[in-house]
GROMACS .gro file of C-alpha atoms in nm:
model
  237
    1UNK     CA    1  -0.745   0.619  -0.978
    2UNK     CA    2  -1.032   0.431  -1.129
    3UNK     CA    3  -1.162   0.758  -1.217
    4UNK     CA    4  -0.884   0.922  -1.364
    5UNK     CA    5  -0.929   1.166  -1.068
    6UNK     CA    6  -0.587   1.196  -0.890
    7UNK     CA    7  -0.798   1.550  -0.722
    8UNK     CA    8  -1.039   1.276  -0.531
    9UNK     CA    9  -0.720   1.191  -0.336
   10UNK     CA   10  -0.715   1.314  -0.026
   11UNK     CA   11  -0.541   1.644   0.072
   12UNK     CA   12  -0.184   1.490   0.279
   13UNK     CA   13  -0.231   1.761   0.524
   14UNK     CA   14  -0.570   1.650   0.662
   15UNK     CA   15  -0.514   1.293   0.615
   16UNK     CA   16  -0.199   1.339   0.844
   17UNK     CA   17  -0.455   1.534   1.113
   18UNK     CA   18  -0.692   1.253   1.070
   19UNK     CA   19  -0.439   0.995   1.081
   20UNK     CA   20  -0.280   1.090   1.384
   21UNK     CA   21  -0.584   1.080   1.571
   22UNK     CA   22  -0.612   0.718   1.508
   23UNK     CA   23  -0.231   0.620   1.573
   24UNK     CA   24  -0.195   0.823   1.871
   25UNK     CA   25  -0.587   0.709   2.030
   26UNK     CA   26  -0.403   0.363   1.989
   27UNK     CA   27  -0.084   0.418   2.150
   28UNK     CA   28  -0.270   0.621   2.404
   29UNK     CA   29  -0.374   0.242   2.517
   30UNK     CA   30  -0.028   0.138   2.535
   31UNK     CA   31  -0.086  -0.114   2.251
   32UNK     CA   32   0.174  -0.182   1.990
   33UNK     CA   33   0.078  -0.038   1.629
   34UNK     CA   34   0.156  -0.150   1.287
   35UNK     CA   35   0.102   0.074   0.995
   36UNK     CA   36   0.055   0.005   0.634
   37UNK     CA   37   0.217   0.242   0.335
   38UNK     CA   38  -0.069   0.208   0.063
   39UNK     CA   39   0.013   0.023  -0.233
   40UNK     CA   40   0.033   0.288  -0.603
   41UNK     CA   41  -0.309   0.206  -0.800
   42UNK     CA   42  -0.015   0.202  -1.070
   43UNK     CA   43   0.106  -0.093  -0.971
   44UNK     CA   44  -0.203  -0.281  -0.967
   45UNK     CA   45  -0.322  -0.535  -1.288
   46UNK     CA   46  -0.628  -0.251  -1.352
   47UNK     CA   47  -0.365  -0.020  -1.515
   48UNK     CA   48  -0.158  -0.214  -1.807
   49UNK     CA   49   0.138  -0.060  -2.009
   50UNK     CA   50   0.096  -0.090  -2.368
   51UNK     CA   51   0.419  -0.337  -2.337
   52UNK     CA   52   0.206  -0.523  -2.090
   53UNK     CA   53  -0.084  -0.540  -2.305
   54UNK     CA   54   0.085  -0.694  -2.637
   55UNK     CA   55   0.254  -0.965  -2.387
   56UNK     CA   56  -0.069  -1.057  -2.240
   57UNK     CA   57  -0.218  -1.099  -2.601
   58UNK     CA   58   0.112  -1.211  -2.792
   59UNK     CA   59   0.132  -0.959  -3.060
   60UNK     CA   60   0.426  -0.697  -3.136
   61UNK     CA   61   0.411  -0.401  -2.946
   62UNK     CA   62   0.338  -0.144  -3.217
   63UNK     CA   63  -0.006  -0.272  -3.238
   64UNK     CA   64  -0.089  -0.197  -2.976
   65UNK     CA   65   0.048   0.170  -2.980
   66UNK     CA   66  -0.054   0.261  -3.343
   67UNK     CA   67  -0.401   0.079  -3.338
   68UNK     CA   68  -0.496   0.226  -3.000
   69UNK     CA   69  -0.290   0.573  -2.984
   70UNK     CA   70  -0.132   0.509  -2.662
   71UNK     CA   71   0.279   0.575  -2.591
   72UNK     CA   72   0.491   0.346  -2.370
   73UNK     CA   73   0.399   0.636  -2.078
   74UNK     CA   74   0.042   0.536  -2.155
   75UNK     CA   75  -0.170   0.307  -1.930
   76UNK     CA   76  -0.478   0.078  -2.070
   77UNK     CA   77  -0.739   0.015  -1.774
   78UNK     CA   78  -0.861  -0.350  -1.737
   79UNK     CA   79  -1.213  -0.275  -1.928
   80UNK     CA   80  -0.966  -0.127  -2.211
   81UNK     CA   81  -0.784  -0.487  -2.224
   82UNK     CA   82  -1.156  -0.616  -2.236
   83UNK     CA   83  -1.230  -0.410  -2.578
   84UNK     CA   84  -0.910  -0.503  -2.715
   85UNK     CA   85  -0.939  -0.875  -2.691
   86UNK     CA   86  -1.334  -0.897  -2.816
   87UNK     CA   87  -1.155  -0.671  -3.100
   88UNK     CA   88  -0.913  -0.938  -3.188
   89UNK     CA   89  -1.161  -1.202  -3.134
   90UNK     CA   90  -1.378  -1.033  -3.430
   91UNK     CA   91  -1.028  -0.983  -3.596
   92UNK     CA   92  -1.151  -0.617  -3.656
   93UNK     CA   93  -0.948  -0.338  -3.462
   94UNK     CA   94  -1.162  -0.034  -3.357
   95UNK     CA   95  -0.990   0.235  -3.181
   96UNK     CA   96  -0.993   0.220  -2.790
   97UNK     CA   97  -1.280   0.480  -2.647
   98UNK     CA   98  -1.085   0.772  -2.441
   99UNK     CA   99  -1.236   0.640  -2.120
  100UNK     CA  100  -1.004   0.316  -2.144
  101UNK     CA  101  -0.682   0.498  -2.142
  102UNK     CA  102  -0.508   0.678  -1.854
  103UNK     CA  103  -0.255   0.915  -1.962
  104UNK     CA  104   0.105   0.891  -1.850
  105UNK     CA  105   0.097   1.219  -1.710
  106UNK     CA  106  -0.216   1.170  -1.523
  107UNK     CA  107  -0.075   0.849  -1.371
  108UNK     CA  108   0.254   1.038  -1.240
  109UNK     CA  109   0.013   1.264  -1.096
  110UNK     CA  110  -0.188   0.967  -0.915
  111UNK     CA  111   0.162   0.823  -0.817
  112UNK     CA  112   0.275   1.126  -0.657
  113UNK     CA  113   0.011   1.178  -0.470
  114UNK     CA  114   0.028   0.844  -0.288
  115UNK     CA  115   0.343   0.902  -0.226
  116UNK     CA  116   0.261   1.207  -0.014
  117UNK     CA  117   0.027   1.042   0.201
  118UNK     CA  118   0.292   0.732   0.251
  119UNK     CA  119   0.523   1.003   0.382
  120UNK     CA  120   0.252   1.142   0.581
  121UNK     CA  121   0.167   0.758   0.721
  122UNK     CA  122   0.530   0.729   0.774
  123UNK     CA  123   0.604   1.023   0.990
  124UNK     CA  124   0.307   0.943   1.199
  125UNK     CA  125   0.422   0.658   1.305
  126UNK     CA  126   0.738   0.767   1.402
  127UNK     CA  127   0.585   1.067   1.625
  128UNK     CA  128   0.363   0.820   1.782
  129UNK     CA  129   0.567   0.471   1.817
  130UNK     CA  130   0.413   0.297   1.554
  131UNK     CA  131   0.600   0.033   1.369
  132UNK     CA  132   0.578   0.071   0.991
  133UNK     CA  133   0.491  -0.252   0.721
  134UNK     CA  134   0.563  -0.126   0.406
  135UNK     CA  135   0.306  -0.280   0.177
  136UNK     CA  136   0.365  -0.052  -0.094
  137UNK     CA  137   0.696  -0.170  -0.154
  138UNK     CA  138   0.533  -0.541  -0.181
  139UNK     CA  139   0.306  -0.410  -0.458
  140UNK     CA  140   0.588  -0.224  -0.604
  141UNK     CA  141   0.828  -0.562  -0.645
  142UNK     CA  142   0.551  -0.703  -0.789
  143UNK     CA  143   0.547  -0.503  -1.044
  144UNK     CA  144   0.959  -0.464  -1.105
  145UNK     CA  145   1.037  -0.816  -1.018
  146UNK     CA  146   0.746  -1.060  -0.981
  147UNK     CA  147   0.734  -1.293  -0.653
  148UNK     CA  148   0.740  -1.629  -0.653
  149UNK     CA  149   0.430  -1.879  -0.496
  150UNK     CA  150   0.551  -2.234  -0.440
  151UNK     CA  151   0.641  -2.346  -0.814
  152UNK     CA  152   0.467  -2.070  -1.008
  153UNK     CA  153   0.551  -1.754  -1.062
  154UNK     CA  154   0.318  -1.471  -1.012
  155UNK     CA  155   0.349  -1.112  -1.151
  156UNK     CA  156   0.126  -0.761  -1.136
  157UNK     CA  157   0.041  -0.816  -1.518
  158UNK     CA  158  -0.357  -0.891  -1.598
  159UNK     CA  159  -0.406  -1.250  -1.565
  160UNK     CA  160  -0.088  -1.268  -1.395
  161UNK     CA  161  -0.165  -1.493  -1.084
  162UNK     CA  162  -0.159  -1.225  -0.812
  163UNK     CA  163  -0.487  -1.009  -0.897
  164UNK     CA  164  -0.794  -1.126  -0.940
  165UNK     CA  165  -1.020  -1.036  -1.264
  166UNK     CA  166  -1.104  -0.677  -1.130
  167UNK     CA  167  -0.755  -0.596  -1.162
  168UNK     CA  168  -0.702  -0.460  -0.815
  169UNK     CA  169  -0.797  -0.741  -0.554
  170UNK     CA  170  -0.582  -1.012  -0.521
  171UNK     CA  171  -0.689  -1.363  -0.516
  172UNK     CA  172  -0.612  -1.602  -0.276
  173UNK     CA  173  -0.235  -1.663  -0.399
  174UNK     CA  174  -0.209  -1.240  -0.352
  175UNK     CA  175  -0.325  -1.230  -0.003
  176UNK     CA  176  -0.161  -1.553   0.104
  177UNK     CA  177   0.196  -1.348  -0.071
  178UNK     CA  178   0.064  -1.043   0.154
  179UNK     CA  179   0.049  -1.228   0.454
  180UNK     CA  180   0.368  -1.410   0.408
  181UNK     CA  181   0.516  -1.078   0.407
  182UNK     CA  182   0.369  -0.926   0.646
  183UNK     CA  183   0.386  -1.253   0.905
  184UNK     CA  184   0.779  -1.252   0.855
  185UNK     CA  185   0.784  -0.878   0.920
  186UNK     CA  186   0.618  -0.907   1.268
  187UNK     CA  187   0.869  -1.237   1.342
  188UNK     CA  188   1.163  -1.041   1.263
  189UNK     CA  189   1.010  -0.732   1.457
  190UNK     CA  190   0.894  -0.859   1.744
  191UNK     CA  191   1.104  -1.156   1.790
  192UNK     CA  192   0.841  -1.397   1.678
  193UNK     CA  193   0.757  -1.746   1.497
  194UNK     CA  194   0.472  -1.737   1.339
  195UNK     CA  195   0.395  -2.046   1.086
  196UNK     CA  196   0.349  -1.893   0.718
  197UNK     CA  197   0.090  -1.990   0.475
  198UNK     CA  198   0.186  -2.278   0.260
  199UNK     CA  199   0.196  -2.082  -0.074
  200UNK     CA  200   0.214  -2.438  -0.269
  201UNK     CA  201  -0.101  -2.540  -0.152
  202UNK     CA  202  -0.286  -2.214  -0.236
  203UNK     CA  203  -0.152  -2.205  -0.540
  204UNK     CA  204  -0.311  -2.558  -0.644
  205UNK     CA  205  -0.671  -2.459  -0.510
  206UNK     CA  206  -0.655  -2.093  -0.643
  207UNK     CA  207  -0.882  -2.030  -0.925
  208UNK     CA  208  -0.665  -1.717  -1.042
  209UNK     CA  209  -0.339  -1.881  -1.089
  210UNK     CA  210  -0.440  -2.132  -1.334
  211UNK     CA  211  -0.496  -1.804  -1.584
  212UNK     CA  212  -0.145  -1.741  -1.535
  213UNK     CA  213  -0.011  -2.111  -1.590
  214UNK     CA  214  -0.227  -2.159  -1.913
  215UNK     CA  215  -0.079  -1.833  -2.026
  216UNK     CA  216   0.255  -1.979  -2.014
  217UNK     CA  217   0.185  -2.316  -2.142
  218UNK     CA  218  -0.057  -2.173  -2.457
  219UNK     CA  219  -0.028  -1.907  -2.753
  220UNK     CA  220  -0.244  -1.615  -2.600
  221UNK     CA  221  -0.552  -1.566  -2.433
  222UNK     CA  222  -0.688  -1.441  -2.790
  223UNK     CA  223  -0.461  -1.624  -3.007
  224UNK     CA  224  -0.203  -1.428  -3.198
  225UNK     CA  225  -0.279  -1.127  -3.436
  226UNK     CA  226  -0.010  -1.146  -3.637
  227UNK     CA  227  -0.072  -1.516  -3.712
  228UNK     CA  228  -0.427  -1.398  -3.790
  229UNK     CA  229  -0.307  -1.207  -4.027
  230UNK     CA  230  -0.074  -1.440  -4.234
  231UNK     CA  231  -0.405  -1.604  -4.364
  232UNK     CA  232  -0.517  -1.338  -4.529
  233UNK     CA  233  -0.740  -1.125  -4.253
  234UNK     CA  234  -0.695  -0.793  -4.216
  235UNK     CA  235  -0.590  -0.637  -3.839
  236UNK     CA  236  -0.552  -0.332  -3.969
  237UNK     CA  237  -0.846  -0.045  -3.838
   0.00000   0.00000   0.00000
């Protein structure tokens, strides 16, 4: 996805082969199996929707689509957002180099194809008696809905709390939210009581939140362009 390469995906047909090797050498051992879905790369902080982009810097949308050429079915990768905001810290727009920006089609692509191997995961585990976590679905709400961590509020946007600054990892707050999930999915599967991670306390000692809460409490990570512009500086390319 990094690449802009849905091809390097793997083929679902031999992932399935693969794949079922694994789940069924496992079960062979009469152990119990949980399977993951895998998360859409498009769901991650790396890829940023023009919308997402003008919230994260506080400036109208348009400026973003008719300084950078992008459409709402565009994506700008993380190192794109990087260009951007040294851009608007020289308060000179330059264009966006083509390697920044991941085309909407190309991202359905990507999207699709994750979605085959998720089915493929999926009916593996129900050949072979696996139990199935769906941490796609996680990622996904993230994206539609945000989740919440203790008091704050964490979304998939850049800077948003959940990721770290590559865009794709999540910090501490993201895989405490993970395992939260995923520890109240084996209680309610198995009939057990594990303790969950206090999310309030991660929260406070997590180095990637406090982008997220100085977001909401300041102007903009690079000020606002359109106040730049009402003292007499030009934004325009």
């Amino acid at each position: 996805a990094v690449a802009g390469n849905p091809a390097q995906i793997p083929d679902p047909a031999a992932f399935r082969a693969t794949y079922t090797q694994i789940v069924k050498g496992l079960r062979d051992m009469q152990v119990e199996v949980i399977v993951t879905t895998i998360p859409d790369p498009m769901d991650t902080a790396y890829f940023s929707r023009p919308t997402a982009a003008a919230n994260l810097f506080r400036i109208p949308d348009n400026i973003i689509r008719d300084s950078y050429g992008v459409s709402n079915n565009d994506w700008i990768t993380r190192d794109g957002l990087t260009v951007i905001g040294n851009q608007f810290i020289r308060r000179r727009i330059e264009g966006l180099p083509a390697q920044y920006i991941l085309r909407g089609p190309v991202g359905a692509d990507i999207s699709n194809r994750v979605r085959a191997l998720n089915a493929a995961i999926t009916a593996v585990a129900s050949e072979q008696g696996a139990v199935v976590y769906d941490l796609a679905g996680l990622f996904s709400r993230l994206r539609t809905s945000r989740l919440t961590a203790g008091s704050l509020t964490v979304s998939a946007d850049y800077f948003g709390g959940f990721y770290s600054l590559d865009g794709y990892y999540p910090g501490a707050t993201g895989h405490a939210l993970i395992a939260n999930d995923l520890l109240g999915f084996i209680n309610r599967t198995y009939g057990k009581n594990f303790r969950l991670i206090d999310l309030a306390a991660t929260v406070r000692d997590d180095p990637t939140t406090k982008f997220e809460r100085a977001r909401e409490e300041g102007p903009g990570l690079f000020g606002s362009v359109e106040n730049d512009a009402s003292d007499g500086t030009s934004t325009e390319p």
